[in-house]
Coordinates of C-alpha atoms and ligand atoms in Angstrom, one line a residue:
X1 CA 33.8 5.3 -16.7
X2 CA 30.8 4.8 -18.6
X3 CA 30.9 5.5 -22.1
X4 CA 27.8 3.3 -23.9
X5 CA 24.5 3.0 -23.1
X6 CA 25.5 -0.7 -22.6
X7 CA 27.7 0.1 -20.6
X8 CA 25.9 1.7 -18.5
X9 CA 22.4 -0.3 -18.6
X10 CA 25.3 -3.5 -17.5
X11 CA 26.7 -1.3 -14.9
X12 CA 23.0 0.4 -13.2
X13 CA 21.7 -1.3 -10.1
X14 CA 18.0 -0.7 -11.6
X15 CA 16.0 -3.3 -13.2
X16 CA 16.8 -3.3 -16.8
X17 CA 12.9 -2.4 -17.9
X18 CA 13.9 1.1 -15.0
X19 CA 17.6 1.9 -16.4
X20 CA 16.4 1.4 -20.0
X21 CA 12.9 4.0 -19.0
X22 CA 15.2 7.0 -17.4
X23 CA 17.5 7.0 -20.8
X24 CA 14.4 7.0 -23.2
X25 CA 13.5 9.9 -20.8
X26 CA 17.4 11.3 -20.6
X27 CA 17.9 11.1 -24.4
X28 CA 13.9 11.8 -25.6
X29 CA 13.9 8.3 -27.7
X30 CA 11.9 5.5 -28.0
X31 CA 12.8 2.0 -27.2
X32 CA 13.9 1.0 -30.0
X33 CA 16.2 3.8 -30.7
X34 CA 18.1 2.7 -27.4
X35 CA 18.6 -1.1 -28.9
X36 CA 19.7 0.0 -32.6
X37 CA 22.2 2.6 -30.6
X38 CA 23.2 0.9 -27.4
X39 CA 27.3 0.8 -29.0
X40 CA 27.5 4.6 -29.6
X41 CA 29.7 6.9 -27.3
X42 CA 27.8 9.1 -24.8
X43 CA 27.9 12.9 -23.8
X44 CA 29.0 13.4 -20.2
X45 CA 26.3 15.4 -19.8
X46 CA 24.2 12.7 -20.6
X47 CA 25.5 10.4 -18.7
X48 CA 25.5 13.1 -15.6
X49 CA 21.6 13.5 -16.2
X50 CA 20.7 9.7 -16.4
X51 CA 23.0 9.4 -13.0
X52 CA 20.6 12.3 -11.5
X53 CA 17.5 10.1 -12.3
X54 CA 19.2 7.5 -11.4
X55 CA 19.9 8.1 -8.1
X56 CA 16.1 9.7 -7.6
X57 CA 14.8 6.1 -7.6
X58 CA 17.4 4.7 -5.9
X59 CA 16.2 7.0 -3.0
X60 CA 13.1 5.4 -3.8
X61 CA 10.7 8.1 -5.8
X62 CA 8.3 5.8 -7.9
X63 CA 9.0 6.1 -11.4
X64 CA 5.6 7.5 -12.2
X65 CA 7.1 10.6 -10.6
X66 CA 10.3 10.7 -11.9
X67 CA 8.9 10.3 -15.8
X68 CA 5.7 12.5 -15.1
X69 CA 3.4 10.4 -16.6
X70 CA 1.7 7.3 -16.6
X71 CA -0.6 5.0 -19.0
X72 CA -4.0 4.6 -18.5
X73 CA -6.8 3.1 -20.5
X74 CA -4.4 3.3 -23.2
X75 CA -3.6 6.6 -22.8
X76 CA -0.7 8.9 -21.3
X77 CA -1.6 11.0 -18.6
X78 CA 0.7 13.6 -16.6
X79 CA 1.2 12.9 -13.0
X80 CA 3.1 15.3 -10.6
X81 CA 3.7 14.4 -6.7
X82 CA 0.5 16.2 -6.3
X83 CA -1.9 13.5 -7.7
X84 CA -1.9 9.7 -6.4
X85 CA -0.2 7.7 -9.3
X86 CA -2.9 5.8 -11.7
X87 CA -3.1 2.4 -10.6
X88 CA -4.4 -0.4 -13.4
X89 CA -7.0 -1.3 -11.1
X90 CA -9.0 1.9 -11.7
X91 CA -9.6 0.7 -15.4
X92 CA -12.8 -1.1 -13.7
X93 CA -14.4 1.7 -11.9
X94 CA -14.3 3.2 -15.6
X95 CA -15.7 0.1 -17.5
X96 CA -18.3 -0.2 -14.4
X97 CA -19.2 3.9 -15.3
X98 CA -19.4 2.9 -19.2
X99 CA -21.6 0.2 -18.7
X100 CA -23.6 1.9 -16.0
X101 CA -24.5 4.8 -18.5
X102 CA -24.6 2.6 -22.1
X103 CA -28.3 3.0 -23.0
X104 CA -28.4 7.0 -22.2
X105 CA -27.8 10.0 -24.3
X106 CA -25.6 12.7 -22.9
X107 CA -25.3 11.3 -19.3
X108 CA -25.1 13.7 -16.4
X109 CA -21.3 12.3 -14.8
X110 CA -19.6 13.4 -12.0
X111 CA -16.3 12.3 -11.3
X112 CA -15.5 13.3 -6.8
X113 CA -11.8 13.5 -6.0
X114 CA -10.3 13.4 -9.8
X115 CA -6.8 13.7 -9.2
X116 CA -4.8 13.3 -11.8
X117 CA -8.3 13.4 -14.1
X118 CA -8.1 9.8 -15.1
X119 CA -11.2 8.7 -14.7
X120 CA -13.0 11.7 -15.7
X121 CA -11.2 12.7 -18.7
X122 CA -11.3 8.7 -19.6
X123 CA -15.4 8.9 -19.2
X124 CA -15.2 12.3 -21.0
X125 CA -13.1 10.9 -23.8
X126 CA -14.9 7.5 -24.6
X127 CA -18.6 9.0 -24.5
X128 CA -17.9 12.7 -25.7
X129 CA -21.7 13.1 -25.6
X130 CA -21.4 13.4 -22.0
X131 CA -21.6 16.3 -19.7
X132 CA -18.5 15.6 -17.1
X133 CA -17.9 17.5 -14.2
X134 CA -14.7 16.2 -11.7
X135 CA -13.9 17.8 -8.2
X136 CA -11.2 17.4 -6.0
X137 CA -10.1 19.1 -2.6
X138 CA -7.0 19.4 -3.6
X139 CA -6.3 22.9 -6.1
X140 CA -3.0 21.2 -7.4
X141 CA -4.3 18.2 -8.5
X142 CA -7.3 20.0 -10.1
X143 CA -4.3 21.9 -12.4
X144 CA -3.0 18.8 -12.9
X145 CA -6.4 16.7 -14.0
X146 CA -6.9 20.5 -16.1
X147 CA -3.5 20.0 -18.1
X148 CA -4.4 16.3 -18.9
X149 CA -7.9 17.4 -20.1
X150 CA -6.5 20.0 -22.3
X151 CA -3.8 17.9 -23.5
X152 CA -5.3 14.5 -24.3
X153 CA -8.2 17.2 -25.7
X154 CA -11.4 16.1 -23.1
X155 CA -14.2 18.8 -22.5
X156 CA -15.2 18.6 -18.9
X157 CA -15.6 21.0 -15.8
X158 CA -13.9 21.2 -13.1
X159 CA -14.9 22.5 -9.1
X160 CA -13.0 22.7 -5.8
X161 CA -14.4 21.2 -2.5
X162 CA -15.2 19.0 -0.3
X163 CA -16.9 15.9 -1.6
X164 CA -20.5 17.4 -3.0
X165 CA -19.8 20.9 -0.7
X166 CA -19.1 22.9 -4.2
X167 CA -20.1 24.2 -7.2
X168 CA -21.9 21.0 -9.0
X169 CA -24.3 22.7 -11.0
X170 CA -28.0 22.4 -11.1
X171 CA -28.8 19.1 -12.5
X172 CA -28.8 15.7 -10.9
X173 CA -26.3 13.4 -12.4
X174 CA -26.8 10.0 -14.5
X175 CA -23.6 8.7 -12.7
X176 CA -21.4 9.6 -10.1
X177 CA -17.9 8.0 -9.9
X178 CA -15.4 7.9 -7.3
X179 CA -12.3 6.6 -5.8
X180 CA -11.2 8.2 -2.7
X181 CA -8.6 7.8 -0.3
X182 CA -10.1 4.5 1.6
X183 CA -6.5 3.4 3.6
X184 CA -7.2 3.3 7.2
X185 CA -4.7 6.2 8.7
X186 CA -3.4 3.1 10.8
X187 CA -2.0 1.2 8.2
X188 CA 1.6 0.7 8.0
X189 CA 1.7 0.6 4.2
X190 CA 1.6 4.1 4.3
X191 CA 5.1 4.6 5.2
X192 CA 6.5 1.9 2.7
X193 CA 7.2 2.0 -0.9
X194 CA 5.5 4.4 -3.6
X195 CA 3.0 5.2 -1.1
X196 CA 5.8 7.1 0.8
X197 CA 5.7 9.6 -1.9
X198 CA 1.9 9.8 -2.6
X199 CA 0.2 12.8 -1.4
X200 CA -1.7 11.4 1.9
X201 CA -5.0 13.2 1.5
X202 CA -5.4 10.7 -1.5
X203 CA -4.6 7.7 0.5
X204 CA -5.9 7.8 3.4
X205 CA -9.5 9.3 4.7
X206 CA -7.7 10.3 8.1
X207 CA -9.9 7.6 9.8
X208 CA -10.9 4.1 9.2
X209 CA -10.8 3.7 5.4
X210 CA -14.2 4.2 5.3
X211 CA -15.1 7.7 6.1
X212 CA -15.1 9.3 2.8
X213 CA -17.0 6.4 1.0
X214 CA -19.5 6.9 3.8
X215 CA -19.8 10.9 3.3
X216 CA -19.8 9.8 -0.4
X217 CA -22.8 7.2 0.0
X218 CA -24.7 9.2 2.1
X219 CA -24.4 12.3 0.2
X220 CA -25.3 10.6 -3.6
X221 CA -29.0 10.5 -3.3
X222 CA -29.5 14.1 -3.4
X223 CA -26.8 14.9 -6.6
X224 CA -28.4 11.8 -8.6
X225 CA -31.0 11.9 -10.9
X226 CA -33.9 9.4 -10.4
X227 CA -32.3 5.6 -11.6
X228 CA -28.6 7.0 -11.2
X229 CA -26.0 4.9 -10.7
X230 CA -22.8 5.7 -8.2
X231 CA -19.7 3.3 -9.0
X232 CA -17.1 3.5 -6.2
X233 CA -13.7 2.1 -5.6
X234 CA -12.8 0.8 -2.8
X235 CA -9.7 -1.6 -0.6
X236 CA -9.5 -5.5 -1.4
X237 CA -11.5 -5.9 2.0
X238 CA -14.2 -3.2 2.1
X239 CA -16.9 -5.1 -0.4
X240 CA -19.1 -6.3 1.9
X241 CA -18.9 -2.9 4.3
X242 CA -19.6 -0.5 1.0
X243 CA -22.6 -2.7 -0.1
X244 CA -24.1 -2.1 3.2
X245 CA -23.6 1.2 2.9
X246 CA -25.1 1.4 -0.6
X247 CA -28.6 -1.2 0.9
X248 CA -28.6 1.0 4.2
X249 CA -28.8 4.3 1.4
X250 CA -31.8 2.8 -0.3
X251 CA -29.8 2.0 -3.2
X252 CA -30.6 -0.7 -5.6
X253 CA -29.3 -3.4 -7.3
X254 CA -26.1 -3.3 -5.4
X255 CA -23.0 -5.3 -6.5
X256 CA -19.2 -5.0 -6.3
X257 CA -17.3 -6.3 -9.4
X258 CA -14.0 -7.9 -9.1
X259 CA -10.8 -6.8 -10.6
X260 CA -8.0 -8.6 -12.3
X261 CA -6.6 -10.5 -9.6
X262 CA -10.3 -11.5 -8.7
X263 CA -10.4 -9.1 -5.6
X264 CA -14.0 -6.9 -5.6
X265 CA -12.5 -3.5 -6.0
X266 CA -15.9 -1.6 -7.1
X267 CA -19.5 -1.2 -6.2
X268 CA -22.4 0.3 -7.7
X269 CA -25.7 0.5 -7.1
X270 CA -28.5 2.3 -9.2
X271 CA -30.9 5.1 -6.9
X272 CA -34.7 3.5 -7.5
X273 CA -36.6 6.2 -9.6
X274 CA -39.1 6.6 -6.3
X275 CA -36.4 7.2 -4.2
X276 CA -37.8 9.8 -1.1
Ligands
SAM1 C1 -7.4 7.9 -4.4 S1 -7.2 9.5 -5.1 C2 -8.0 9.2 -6.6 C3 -7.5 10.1 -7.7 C4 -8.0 9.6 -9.1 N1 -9.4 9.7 -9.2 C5 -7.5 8.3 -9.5 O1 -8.3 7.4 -9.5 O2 -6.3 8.1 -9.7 C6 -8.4 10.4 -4.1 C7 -8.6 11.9 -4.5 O3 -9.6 12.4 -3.7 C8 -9.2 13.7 -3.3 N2 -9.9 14.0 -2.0 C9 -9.6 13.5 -0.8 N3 -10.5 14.0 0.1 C10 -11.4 14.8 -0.6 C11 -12.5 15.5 -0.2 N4 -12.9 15.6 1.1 N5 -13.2 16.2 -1.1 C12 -12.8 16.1 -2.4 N6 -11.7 15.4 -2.9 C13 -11.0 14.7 -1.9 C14 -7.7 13.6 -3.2 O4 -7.2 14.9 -3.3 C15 -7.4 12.7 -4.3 O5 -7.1 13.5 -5.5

């Protein structure tokens, strides 16, 4: 019979940092609350919601899912099963779009397959002089990438389609951003772990890994303005294949950056301003 939180956090089969998340979730308090008041007695009822959580991740349902929401450039963003779950590494293909668009006023961005928004409402946030537009196939992640706009207060438009295939306005964009689904729809990863629970159109292209950041490629030059830049994400061993994508394009000034763990995990390249 559990009685305590300590109690309880002794008793879960979670990792502490898990068990201690789902009751800050169950009893809408912050850590600290939870180490000042781990001794008082519980509610059944709270007890009987924790176990519900509980047993969600046991199942295995990522805890991104379970809490709704997830951190990202220092920020909390809402995540639903409908949206991939941010992943850290994603904070580069942001600081490789800041950097990209530094010395311009009001930058042109677009932002192709949003999500959950991060990455557009991220851009939107830390250069509010920009005009940011994010797409996405998917009309449930758009409501989800909508909600985190409105509620972390990021002006930005939104259109559904297919890659470039809707409405993008008229003008030709400073930068466009993306990281699509690039897991070849061989690999056995997707049937293990979080990923299990991830919507597939965002993980996988249905082909090689490479098919959408080819469509994307190819498709750039006509959407950017002259001296764009398009910043991609892409797998831990795609580098070298995107940046002959981006020099077979006519782009210029092709690199891929490396993330944390020293793995090249984005590429840009800048459109040359007599691009034909
Ligand atoms: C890897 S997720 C990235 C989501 C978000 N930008 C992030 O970084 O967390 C790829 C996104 O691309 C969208 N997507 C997949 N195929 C697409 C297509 N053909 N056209 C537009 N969006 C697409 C998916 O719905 C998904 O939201």
């Amino acid at each position: 019979m559990i009685g305590t939180l300590r109690e309880s956090l002794a008793a879960s089969p979670l990792p502490r940092l898990e068990a201690r998340l789902l009751w800050q979730r169950v009893l809408g308090v912050p850590h600290a609350w939870l180490i000042a008041h781990d001794a008082d007695p519980l509610e059944p009822a709270q007890v009987a919601a924790y176990q519900a959580l509980e047993a969600r991740r046991l199942a295995g349902e990522p805890i991104a899912y379970i809490l709704g929401v997830r951190e990202f450039f220092g920020r909390d963003f809402q995540v639903t099963p409908a949206v991939l779950i941010p992943r850290p590494d994603t904070e580069l293909l942001v600081e490789c779009g800041l950097r990209a668009v530094r010395a311009l006023r009001a930058p042109r961005v677009l932002d192709l397959g949003t999500g959950s928004g991060i990455v557009a409402v991220t851009l939107a946030l830390e250069r509010p002089d920009a005009q940011v537009r994010a797409t996405d196939c998917s009309a449930e992640a758009l409501d989800v990438a909508r909600m985190n706009a409105r509620v972390l207060g990021a002006k930005l438009l939104f259109s559904h389609g297919n890659w470039y295939d809707t409405e993008l306005g008229s003008a030709g964009f400073d930068l466009i951003v993306s990281n699509p689904p690039y897991i070849d729809a061989q690999d056995a990863h997707l049937g293990r772990g979080d990923l299990r629970f991830e919507p597939a159109g965002a993980l996988t292209d249905g082909a090689d890994g490479l098919q959408a950041l080819r469509e994307i490629v190819q498709g750039a030059p006509d959407h950017l303005a002259p001296g764009g830049f398009l910043c991609v994400e892409h797998g831990w061993d795609q580098a070298a294949a995107v940046r002959s994508l981006f020099l077979r394009r006519g782009f210029a000034d092709v690199a891929s950056e490396r993330d944390l763990s020293g793995i090249e995990r984005v590429t840009r390249g800048r459109l040359p301003a007599g691009f034909s």
